[in-house]
Short mmCIF file of C-alpha atoms and ligand atoms in Angstrom, two decimals:
data_model
loop_
_atom_site.label_atom_id
_atom_site.label_comp_id
_atom_site.label_asym_id
_atom_site.label_seq_id
_atom_site.Cartn_x
_atom_site.Cartn_y
_atom_site.Cartn_z
CA MET Z 1 5.06 -1.61 41.42
CA SER Z 2 4.58 -0.76 37.80
CA TYR Z 3 7.22 -1.82 35.29
CA GLU Z 4 7.86 -0.80 31.69
CA PHE Z 5 8.57 -3.73 29.38
CA SER Z 6 9.97 -3.30 25.87
CA THR Z 7 9.26 -6.64 24.24
CA ILE Z 8 6.66 -6.32 21.52
CA ILE Z 9 3.88 -8.76 22.25
CA GLU Z 10 1.75 -9.84 19.28
CA PRO Z 11 -1.77 -9.09 20.55
CA PHE Z 12 -3.01 -12.47 19.44
CA ARG Z 13 -2.04 -16.10 19.80
CA ILE Z 14 -1.84 -18.63 16.97
CA HIS Z 15 -4.91 -20.71 16.30
CA SER Z 16 -4.17 -22.42 13.02
CA VAL Z 17 -0.74 -22.83 11.44
CA GLU Z 18 0.56 -22.92 7.87
CA PRO Z 19 3.86 -24.73 7.13
CA LEU Z 20 6.72 -22.84 5.50
CA ARG Z 21 8.87 -24.61 2.92
CA MET Z 22 12.60 -24.52 3.53
CA THR Z 23 14.73 -24.20 0.37
CA THR Z 24 18.48 -24.27 -0.34
CA PRO Z 25 20.50 -21.47 -2.01
CA GLU Z 26 21.04 -23.76 -5.04
CA ARG Z 27 17.33 -24.33 -5.44
CA ARG Z 28 16.68 -20.58 -5.12
CA ARG Z 29 19.30 -19.62 -7.72
CA ALA Z 30 17.74 -22.03 -10.19
CA ALA Z 31 14.22 -20.82 -9.38
CA ILE Z 32 15.01 -17.13 -9.83
CA GLY Z 33 16.83 -17.81 -13.10
CA GLU Z 34 13.78 -19.68 -14.44
CA ALA Z 35 11.68 -16.69 -13.31
CA GLY Z 36 13.67 -14.30 -15.47
CA TYR Z 37 15.01 -12.68 -12.26
CA ASN Z 38 11.51 -11.30 -11.61
CA LEU Z 39 10.30 -12.10 -8.08
CA PHE Z 40 6.69 -11.89 -9.19
CA SER Z 41 7.28 -14.91 -11.45
CA LEU Z 42 8.45 -17.24 -8.67
CA HIS Z 43 6.35 -20.12 -7.37
CA ALA Z 44 5.37 -18.89 -3.87
CA ASP Z 45 6.39 -22.20 -2.28
CA ASP Z 46 9.95 -21.48 -3.33
CA VAL Z 47 9.76 -18.43 -0.99
CA LEU Z 48 10.55 -18.80 2.70
CA ILE Z 49 9.51 -15.34 4.08
CA ASP Z 50 7.22 -13.49 1.71
CA LEU Z 51 7.50 -9.73 2.06
CA LEU Z 52 6.45 -9.05 -1.54
CA THR Z 53 3.35 -7.21 -0.33
CA ASP Z 54 1.07 -6.61 2.62
CA SER Z 55 -1.83 -6.77 0.18
CA GLY Z 56 -4.30 -9.65 0.76
CA THR Z 57 -1.61 -11.54 2.70
CA GLY Z 58 -2.80 -10.78 6.23
CA ALA Z 59 -4.10 -13.44 8.62
CA MET Z 60 -7.83 -13.25 9.24
CA SER Z 61 -9.07 -13.39 12.82
CA ARG Z 62 -11.26 -16.01 14.42
CA ASP Z 63 -14.12 -13.53 14.22
CA GLN Z 64 -13.59 -12.91 10.54
CA TRP Z 65 -13.68 -16.69 9.82
CA ALA Z 66 -16.84 -16.86 11.92
CA ALA Z 67 -18.35 -13.92 9.98
CA ILE Z 68 -17.73 -15.83 6.76
CA GLN Z 69 -20.27 -18.41 7.92
CA HIS Z 70 -22.86 -15.63 7.94
CA GLY Z 71 -22.19 -14.86 4.27
CA ASP Z 72 -25.48 -14.58 2.40
CA GLU Z 73 -25.01 -15.06 -1.33
CA SER Z 74 -28.26 -13.45 -2.53
CA TYR Z 75 -27.62 -11.74 -5.84
CA ALA Z 76 -29.32 -8.52 -4.78
CA GLY Z 77 -29.84 -6.95 -1.41
CA SER Z 78 -27.90 -9.54 0.64
CA PRO Z 79 -27.81 -8.83 4.43
CA SER Z 80 -24.02 -9.27 4.10
CA TRP Z 81 -24.01 -6.20 1.82
CA PHE Z 82 -25.91 -4.10 4.36
CA ARG Z 83 -23.46 -5.13 7.16
CA PHE Z 84 -20.54 -4.23 4.88
CA GLU Z 85 -22.07 -0.91 3.89
CA ALA Z 86 -22.78 -0.02 7.51
CA ALA Z 87 -19.22 -0.88 8.59
CA VAL Z 88 -17.73 1.27 5.77
CA LYS Z 89 -20.09 4.22 6.52
CA ASP Z 90 -19.35 3.99 10.25
CA LEU Z 91 -15.75 5.08 9.47
CA PHE Z 92 -16.27 6.79 6.11
CA PRO Z 93 -19.74 8.38 6.03
CA PHE Z 94 -19.92 9.01 2.26
CA ARG Z 95 -23.40 8.82 0.73
CA HIS Z 96 -22.57 6.11 -1.82
CA VAL Z 97 -20.52 2.95 -1.28
CA ILE Z 98 -19.72 0.89 -4.38
CA PRO Z 99 -18.07 -2.52 -3.67
CA THR Z 100 -15.28 -3.74 -6.02
CA HIS Z 101 -13.15 -6.82 -6.11
CA GLN Z 102 -10.00 -4.78 -5.25
CA GLY Z 103 -8.64 -1.24 -5.19
CA ARG Z 104 -7.66 -0.94 -8.82
CA ALA Z 105 -11.14 -1.79 -9.93
CA ALA Z 106 -12.40 1.22 -7.97
CA GLU Z 107 -9.66 3.34 -9.60
CA LYS Z 108 -10.53 2.06 -13.09
CA ILE Z 109 -14.21 2.97 -12.60
CA LEU Z 110 -13.46 6.39 -11.09
CA PHE Z 111 -10.94 7.42 -13.78
CA THR Z 112 -13.04 6.03 -16.63
CA ALA Z 113 -15.79 8.34 -15.35
CA VAL Z 114 -13.64 11.48 -14.74
CA GLY Z 115 -10.33 11.02 -16.65
CA GLY Z 116 -9.52 11.53 -20.31
CA PRO Z 117 -7.03 13.40 -22.54
CA GLY Z 118 -6.23 16.89 -21.30
CA ARG Z 119 -7.13 16.07 -17.70
CA VAL Z 120 -4.61 16.24 -14.83
CA VAL Z 121 -4.88 14.28 -11.58
CA PRO Z 122 -2.58 15.47 -8.78
CA SER Z 123 -1.73 13.37 -5.71
CA ASN Z 124 0.95 13.35 -3.06
CA THR Z 125 2.33 10.25 -4.84
CA HIS Z 126 0.17 8.09 -7.06
CA PHE Z 127 0.45 4.39 -6.36
CA ASP Z 128 1.49 2.40 -9.46
CA THR Z 129 -2.04 1.08 -10.29
CA THR Z 130 -3.52 4.55 -9.68
CA ARG Z 131 -1.01 6.19 -12.02
CA ALA Z 132 -1.60 3.47 -14.63
CA ASN Z 133 -5.35 3.89 -14.41
CA VAL Z 134 -5.12 7.67 -14.76
CA GLU Z 135 -2.73 7.41 -17.71
CA ALA Z 136 -4.77 4.63 -19.41
CA THR Z 137 -7.50 7.25 -19.97
CA GLY Z 138 -5.02 9.68 -21.55
CA ALA Z 139 -4.95 11.92 -18.45
CA GLU Z 140 -1.76 13.03 -16.72
CA ALA Z 141 -0.81 11.88 -13.17
CA VAL Z 142 1.17 14.43 -11.19
CA ASP Z 143 3.01 13.81 -7.89
CA LEU Z 144 3.20 16.77 -5.50
CA VAL Z 145 4.72 15.28 -2.31
CA ILE Z 146 6.77 17.67 -0.14
CA ALA Z 147 10.52 17.80 -0.86
CA GLU Z 148 11.28 15.86 2.38
CA GLY Z 149 9.22 13.00 0.98
CA LEU Z 150 11.85 12.46 -1.71
CA ASP Z 151 14.80 12.52 0.68
CA PRO Z 152 15.27 9.06 2.16
CA SER Z 153 17.28 10.41 5.12
CA SER Z 154 14.90 13.27 6.13
CA LEU Z 155 13.26 12.62 9.53
CA HIS Z 156 10.16 14.65 8.85
CA PRO Z 157 7.31 12.95 10.81
CA PHE Z 158 4.81 13.29 7.92
CA LYS Z 159 6.80 12.71 4.77
CA GLY Z 160 3.63 11.77 2.87
CA ASN Z 161 2.38 15.38 3.05
CA MET Z 162 1.40 17.16 -0.12
CA ASP Z 163 3.13 20.41 -1.11
CA LEU Z 164 0.20 22.78 -0.56
CA GLU Z 165 1.68 25.64 -2.54
CA ALA Z 166 2.32 23.38 -5.52
CA LEU Z 167 -1.26 22.10 -5.32
CA ASP Z 168 -2.68 25.58 -5.09
CA GLY Z 169 -0.49 26.67 -8.06
CA LEU Z 170 -1.58 23.76 -10.17
CA LEU Z 171 -5.29 24.34 -9.42
CA ARG Z 172 -4.90 28.07 -10.12
CA GLU Z 173 -3.33 27.33 -13.50
CA ARG Z 174 -5.24 24.29 -14.66
CA GLY Z 175 -8.12 23.89 -12.19
CA ALA Z 176 -10.63 23.38 -14.97
CA ASP Z 177 -8.65 20.30 -16.17
CA VAL Z 178 -8.45 18.70 -12.72
CA PRO Z 179 -11.46 16.38 -12.15
CA VAL Z 180 -10.26 15.19 -8.70
CA VAL Z 181 -7.31 15.58 -6.35
CA MET Z 182 -6.11 12.31 -4.82
CA VAL Z 183 -4.19 11.86 -1.60
CA THR Z 184 -2.69 8.49 -0.70
CA ILE Z 185 -2.76 7.61 3.03
CA THR Z 186 -0.24 6.34 3.94
CA ASN Z 187 1.97 7.21 0.97
CA ASN Z 188 2.81 3.71 -0.27
CA SER Z 189 5.14 4.54 -3.14
CA GLY Z 190 6.86 7.23 -1.07
CA GLY Z 191 7.89 4.85 1.72
CA GLY Z 192 4.64 4.16 3.60
CA GLN Z 193 4.91 7.62 5.10
CA PRO Z 194 1.89 9.23 6.75
CA VAL Z 195 0.04 12.44 5.84
CA SER Z 196 -0.68 14.72 8.82
CA LEU Z 197 -4.22 15.80 9.76
CA GLU Z 198 -3.05 19.40 9.38
CA ASN Z 199 -1.95 18.74 5.83
CA LEU Z 200 -5.18 16.92 5.02
CA ARG Z 201 -7.14 19.93 6.35
CA GLY Z 202 -4.98 22.16 4.14
CA ILE Z 203 -5.50 20.04 0.99
CA SER Z 204 -9.22 19.95 1.69
CA ALA Z 205 -9.42 23.74 2.09
CA ILE Z 206 -7.53 24.34 -1.16
CA CYS Z 207 -9.73 21.81 -3.05
CA ARG Z 208 -12.89 23.43 -1.73
CA ARG Z 209 -11.64 26.89 -2.62
CA HIS Z 210 -11.11 25.73 -6.23
CA GLY Z 211 -14.28 23.65 -6.32
CA VAL Z 212 -12.35 20.41 -7.06
CA PRO Z 213 -13.36 17.20 -5.23
CA LEU Z 214 -10.81 15.48 -2.98
CA PHE Z 215 -10.56 11.71 -3.04
CA LEU Z 216 -8.60 9.59 -0.55
CA ASP Z 217 -6.62 6.58 -1.71
CA ALA Z 218 -7.26 5.25 1.76
CA CYS Z 219 -5.73 1.69 1.75
CA ARG Z 220 -3.80 2.31 4.98
CA PHE Z 221 -6.16 4.77 6.63
CA ALA Z 222 -5.84 3.10 10.08
CA GLU Z 223 -2.05 3.07 10.04
CA ASN Z 224 -2.09 6.71 8.91
CA ALA Z 225 -4.51 7.62 11.68
CA TRP Z 226 -2.28 5.84 14.24
CA PHE Z 227 0.72 7.94 13.14
CA ILE Z 228 -1.47 11.05 13.58
CA HIS Z 229 -2.41 9.79 17.05
CA GLU Z 230 1.27 9.21 17.94
CA ARG Z 231 3.01 12.13 16.26
CA GLU Z 232 0.68 15.06 15.80
CA ALA Z 233 0.20 17.70 18.49
CA GLY Z 234 -3.14 17.46 20.23
CA GLN Z 235 -4.15 14.08 18.71
CA GLY Z 236 -2.78 11.67 21.31
CA ASP Z 237 -5.97 11.41 23.35
CA ARG Z 238 -8.30 10.75 20.42
CA ASP Z 239 -9.78 7.48 19.37
CA VAL Z 240 -8.30 6.39 16.04
CA ALA Z 241 -11.77 5.75 14.64
CA ASP Z 242 -12.58 9.34 15.42
CA ILE Z 243 -9.51 10.58 13.55
CA VAL Z 244 -10.54 8.43 10.56
CA ARG Z 245 -14.04 9.96 10.58
CA GLU Z 246 -12.53 13.47 10.59
CA ILE Z 247 -10.31 12.59 7.62
CA ALA Z 248 -13.31 11.20 5.73
CA GLY Z 249 -15.18 14.44 6.42
CA LEU Z 250 -12.40 16.41 4.69
CA ALA Z 251 -12.86 14.47 1.47
CA ASP Z 252 -15.59 13.94 -1.12
CA GLY Z 253 -14.85 10.37 -1.80
CA MET Z 254 -12.35 7.54 -1.67
CA THR Z 255 -10.90 4.58 -3.48
CA MET Z 256 -9.98 1.60 -1.30
CA SER Z 257 -8.16 -1.68 -1.43
CA ALA Z 258 -9.64 -3.77 1.45
CA LYS Z 259 -6.63 -6.10 1.04
CA LYS Z 260 -4.63 -3.72 3.23
CA ASP Z 261 -5.80 -2.38 6.56
CA PRO Z 262 -9.22 -4.13 6.66
CA PHE Z 263 -7.58 -7.60 6.67
CA GLY Z 264 -9.24 -8.80 3.50
CA ASN Z 265 -7.71 -11.49 1.26
CA ILE Z 266 -9.68 -9.71 -1.50
CA GLY Z 267 -11.96 -6.69 -1.73
CA GLY Z 268 -12.23 -2.95 -2.20
CA TRP Z 269 -14.63 -0.15 -2.73
CA LEU Z 270 -15.29 3.26 -4.20
CA ALA Z 271 -17.22 5.70 -1.99
CA LEU Z 272 -18.36 9.22 -2.80
CA ASN Z 273 -20.92 11.89 -2.09
CA ASP Z 274 -21.78 13.12 -5.61
CA ASP Z 275 -25.06 11.54 -6.77
CA ASP Z 276 -24.50 11.96 -10.50
CA LEU Z 277 -20.97 10.69 -10.45
CA ALA Z 278 -22.10 7.73 -8.27
CA GLU Z 279 -24.70 6.81 -10.82
CA ARG Z 280 -22.15 6.85 -13.66
CA CYS Z 281 -19.80 4.76 -11.56
CA ARG Z 282 -22.51 2.20 -10.69
CA ASN Z 283 -23.29 1.86 -14.40
CA LEU Z 284 -19.64 1.16 -15.07
CA LEU Z 285 -19.56 -1.26 -12.14
CA ILE Z 286 -22.33 -3.37 -13.60
CA LEU Z 287 -20.34 -3.80 -16.87
CA THR Z 288 -17.35 -5.46 -15.20
CA GLU Z 289 -17.76 -6.05 -11.47
CA GLY Z 290 -21.37 -7.01 -10.85
CA PHE Z 291 -24.56 -5.81 -9.23
CA PRO Z 292 -24.15 -2.78 -6.92
CA THR Z 293 -24.87 -4.76 -3.72
CA TYR Z 294 -21.95 -7.12 -4.22
CA GLY Z 295 -19.61 -5.57 -6.80
CA GLY Z 296 -16.84 -8.05 -7.37
CA LEU Z 297 -17.30 -9.84 -4.04
CA ALA Z 298 -19.04 -12.81 -2.53
CA GLY Z 299 -21.37 -12.28 0.41
CA ARG Z 300 -18.83 -14.01 2.66
CA ASP Z 301 -16.09 -11.58 1.59
CA LEU Z 302 -18.32 -8.66 2.50
CA GLU Z 303 -18.88 -10.23 5.97
CA ALA Z 304 -15.14 -10.75 6.55
CA LEU Z 305 -14.40 -7.16 5.57
CA ALA Z 306 -17.15 -5.71 7.81
CA GLN Z 307 -15.54 -7.53 10.78
CA GLY Z 308 -11.97 -6.67 9.66
CA LEU Z 309 -12.77 -2.96 9.54
CA SER Z 310 -13.62 -2.97 13.27
CA GLU Z 311 -10.34 -4.79 14.07
CA ALA Z 312 -8.26 -2.42 11.94
CA VAL Z 313 -8.83 0.53 14.26
CA SER Z 314 -8.01 -1.31 17.50
CA HIS Z 315 -5.34 0.61 19.41
CA ASP Z 316 -3.68 -2.58 20.76
CA TYR Z 317 -3.42 -3.90 17.25
CA LEU Z 318 -2.10 -0.66 15.70
CA ARG Z 319 0.43 -0.15 18.49
CA TYR Z 320 1.83 -3.65 17.81
CA ARG Z 321 1.62 -3.21 14.07
CA ILE Z 322 3.60 0.00 13.81
CA ARG Z 323 6.10 -0.99 16.57
CA SER Z 324 6.83 -4.26 14.82
CA THR Z 325 7.53 -2.58 11.51
CA THR Z 326 9.79 -0.08 13.31
CA TYR Z 327 11.54 -3.04 15.03
CA LEU Z 328 12.71 -4.35 11.63
CA GLY Z 329 13.67 -0.88 10.34
CA ASP Z 330 15.55 0.18 13.47
CA ALA Z 331 17.57 -3.09 13.56
CA LEU Z 332 18.64 -2.64 9.92
CA ASP Z 333 19.51 1.01 10.55
CA ARG Z 334 21.66 0.03 13.57
CA ALA Z 335 23.41 -2.56 11.33
CA GLY Z 336 24.30 0.24 8.90
CA VAL Z 337 21.85 -0.71 6.12
CA PRO Z 338 20.48 2.44 4.46
CA VAL Z 339 16.68 2.58 5.02
CA VAL Z 340 14.06 5.21 4.42
CA LYS Z 341 13.42 7.10 7.66
CA PRO Z 342 11.42 7.44 9.70
CA ILE Z 343 10.26 3.85 9.30
CA GLY Z 344 6.83 3.68 7.59
CA GLY Z 345 3.73 1.82 8.63
CA HIS Z 346 3.44 -1.33 6.55
CA ALA Z 347 6.93 -1.77 5.23
CA VAL Z 348 10.61 -1.06 5.54
CA TYR Z 349 12.17 0.48 2.43
CA LEU Z 350 15.81 -0.19 1.72
CA ASP Z 351 17.68 2.57 -0.14
CA ALA Z 352 19.31 0.58 -2.97
CA ARG Z 353 20.89 3.69 -4.52
CA ALA Z 354 22.79 4.42 -1.33
CA LEU Z 355 23.73 0.76 -0.74
CA LEU Z 356 24.77 0.08 -4.42
CA PRO Z 357 26.23 3.34 -5.76
CA HIS Z 358 28.31 1.26 -8.26
CA ILE Z 359 25.10 0.09 -10.08
CA ALA Z 360 23.67 2.73 -12.53
CA PRO Z 361 19.94 3.52 -12.06
CA LEU Z 362 19.04 1.91 -15.40
CA ALA Z 363 20.98 -1.20 -14.43
CA TYR Z 364 18.28 -1.45 -11.72
CA PRO Z 365 20.06 -1.49 -8.32
CA GLY Z 366 16.75 -2.19 -6.53
CA GLN Z 367 16.19 -5.29 -8.65
CA ALA Z 368 19.76 -6.44 -7.98
CA LEU Z 369 19.22 -6.13 -4.20
CA ALA Z 370 15.80 -7.79 -4.30
CA VAL Z 371 17.19 -10.81 -6.23
CA ALA Z 372 20.17 -11.06 -3.84
CA LEU Z 373 17.87 -11.15 -0.80
CA TYR Z 374 15.92 -13.98 -2.35
CA GLU Z 375 18.99 -16.00 -3.36
CA ALA Z 376 20.64 -15.53 0.01
CA GLY Z 377 17.75 -16.23 2.34
CA GLY Z 378 14.53 -16.96 0.46
CA VAL Z 379 13.15 -13.54 1.41
CA ARG Z 380 10.91 -12.04 -1.26
CA SER Z 381 10.73 -8.23 -1.49
CA VAL Z 382 9.85 -5.85 -4.33
CA GLU Z 383 11.71 -3.22 -6.27
CA ILE Z 384 10.13 0.24 -6.14
CA GLY Z 385 12.35 2.26 -8.41
CA SER Z 386 13.29 2.49 -12.04
CA VAL Z 387 11.88 -0.95 -12.90
CA MET Z 388 8.49 0.09 -11.53
CA PHE Z 389 8.46 3.75 -12.56
CA GLY Z 390 11.19 4.19 -15.21
CA ARG Z 391 9.05 3.80 -18.35
CA HIS Z 392 6.95 6.80 -19.35
CA PRO Z 393 3.79 7.01 -21.46
CA ASP Z 394 5.74 8.69 -24.27
CA GLY Z 395 7.98 5.56 -24.49
CA SER Z 396 11.07 7.21 -22.92
CA GLU Z 397 12.94 5.63 -19.98
CA HIS Z 398 14.36 7.76 -17.09
CA PRO Z 399 15.63 6.84 -13.63
CA ALA Z 400 12.92 7.00 -10.95
CA PRO Z 401 13.38 9.64 -8.13
CA LEU Z 402 14.25 6.83 -5.64
CA GLU Z 403 15.62 3.32 -5.99
CA LEU Z 404 13.97 1.43 -3.15
CA VAL Z 405 13.39 -2.16 -2.19
CA ARG Z 406 10.29 -2.70 -0.08
CA LEU Z 407 10.04 -5.27 2.62
CA ALA Z 408 6.25 -5.23 3.20
CA ILE Z 409 5.01 -6.85 6.37
CA PRO Z 410 1.80 -8.91 6.05
CA ARG Z 411 -0.60 -8.21 8.90
CA ARG Z 412 -0.57 -10.57 11.87
CA THR Z 413 1.28 -13.23 9.78
CA TYR Z 414 4.93 -13.47 10.84
CA THR Z 415 6.34 -13.53 14.36
CA GLN Z 416 9.33 -11.72 15.74
CA SER Z 417 11.64 -14.62 15.12
CA HIS Z 418 10.77 -14.56 11.40
CA ILE Z 419 11.64 -10.89 11.43
CA ASP Z 420 14.91 -11.56 13.26
CA TYR Z 421 15.82 -13.95 10.47
CA VAL Z 422 15.06 -11.26 7.83
CA ILE Z 423 17.33 -8.83 9.74
CA GLU Z 424 20.15 -11.46 9.45
CA VAL Z 425 19.62 -12.01 5.74
CA VAL Z 426 19.45 -8.28 4.83
CA THR Z 427 22.53 -7.48 6.92
CA ALA Z 428 24.53 -10.31 5.34
CA VAL Z 429 23.66 -9.19 1.81
CA ALA Z 430 24.36 -5.52 2.63
CA CYS Z 431 27.87 -6.48 3.92
CA ASP Z 432 28.53 -8.02 0.48
CA ALA Z 433 26.98 -5.16 -1.48
CA GLN Z 434 30.19 -4.57 -3.49
CA SER Z 435 29.80 -7.94 -5.16
CA LEU Z 436 26.29 -7.31 -6.53
CA ARG Z 437 25.90 -6.57 -10.27
CA GLY Z 438 23.11 -4.83 -12.21
CA TYR Z 439 20.54 -6.26 -14.61
CA GLN Z 440 19.28 -5.54 -18.09
CA MET Z 441 15.61 -5.93 -18.97
CA VAL Z 442 15.17 -8.37 -21.86
CA TYR Z 443 11.34 -8.29 -22.05
CA GLU Z 444 8.78 -5.73 -20.96
CA PRO Z 445 5.04 -5.40 -21.50
CA PRO Z 446 3.44 -2.06 -22.47
CA ALA Z 447 2.14 -1.12 -19.03
CA LEU Z 448 2.93 -2.00 -15.37
CA ARG Z 449 6.08 -3.66 -16.66
CA HIS Z 450 7.43 -4.68 -13.25
CA PHE Z 451 4.88 -7.48 -12.90
CA THR Z 452 6.02 -9.49 -16.00
CA ALA Z 453 9.34 -8.05 -17.15
CA ARG Z 454 12.30 -10.49 -17.57
CA PHE Z 455 15.90 -9.66 -16.77
CA GLU Z 456 19.43 -10.96 -17.34
CA PRO Z 457 22.34 -10.26 -15.04
CA LEU Z 458 24.96 -7.85 -16.45
CA GLY Z 459 28.66 -8.76 -16.66
C1 LIG P 501 -2.72 -1.67 -3.11
C2 LIG P 501 -2.98 -0.29 -3.42
C3 LIG P 501 -3.81 0.09 -4.48
C4 LIG P 501 -4.48 -0.92 -5.38
O1 LIG P 501 -5.23 -1.86 -4.74
P1 LIG P 501 -5.39 -3.37 -5.25
O2 LIG P 501 -6.31 -3.99 -4.25
O3 LIG P 501 -4.02 -3.96 -5.24
O4 LIG P 501 -5.91 -3.30 -6.63
C5 LIG P 501 -4.02 1.42 -4.66
N1 LIG P 501 -3.40 2.33 -3.92
C6 LIG P 501 -2.55 2.01 -2.90
C7 LIG P 501 -1.95 3.09 -2.11
C8 LIG P 501 -2.28 0.67 -2.65
O5 LIG P 501 -1.44 0.41 -1.66
#
């Protein structure tokens, strides 16, 4: 007899535990007030379930902790560096690998080298730090995601795809001003939605035709490759690692945050084929990150990442990972909570505009929802809407295309009962949506304002 079981089994058992701190609604209301209604300003031990980000918050494996013991802290030429470089090149065979302390350091180095006033950098959707690093050089960051990618209810299987005609048009008009084309896999700011292999092949062909290099923002390459494996015709029998290598072969380089799919608590890299550009980037690396065989990382970090990379492409892990994110999204959808569909890889995105039509975009409906989830149940999420993207380099403020609240799922960290609790909290807050009020921003810094802005409730 062969049976089909539907329970999602975590493909690991727990080896070392970390206590969670229980808090009361009164304590949480006080804490969020003191934090200026900004969830980034909370003390993390006032948070019960932390879905702020999946970045650097994953649980390392036994084998990663063991690898840390092999960390060699030689300043130059550490064996840990060579293991790391080999693990990166096994999946992404670019000629040069430049280690950085996290993804944005790789972005800062790349755009310092290729950005500048008058330049344009297209992407499907730039992540916030990518956009900020492009704009900090005076260049323009342009998002060219397909129309379905901006429609929270569209069921397109690859909503992270780039609009190929728009890319071709931009390169035809302004190709000389475009130093690189970026593509974010999966598309974090667009709902954790994947990009198809077919679309990546198309982007690559257009870039090559115009002689413009293509760079991957590859933080969730393994989750993206799993979606290709599951959803794209003809890909179901392939090894995920093989799909990843094909994607790498379509590009000329990548920026990477190893705090995502490779299970790092810290880390990142820049990789590329161009020798001259690599040399300029290494010279910039030395100014701020360190020597090219460690970048911003300790030898032990390099070891943990090399091991994590091999675990990130495990089919058992990826099947569990994507199914468990879908489990949360499907349950909320069934409860009538508006969510971005299909459910993405690393997070479930609540559609705050649909849930809170009575709150104007610049009264920040996403912020109102995120604060309410914290007050009600100690669940920390993050606004991805007009707080994050509403302020423009010319000083003007406009509503963002989407008002989302992201529930990001740390890797291998929470169990299904934690997620069942989150489902209860979100459903309860959604039932009371009418009672939520908007916010006004009473302080904002000049860039990346969502990290340190302060708010006051309206009315
Ligand atoms: C996290 C992330 C980054 C930036 O990486 P950090 O390690 O946080 O600096 C860039 N792009 C995407 C798509 C990301 O998710």
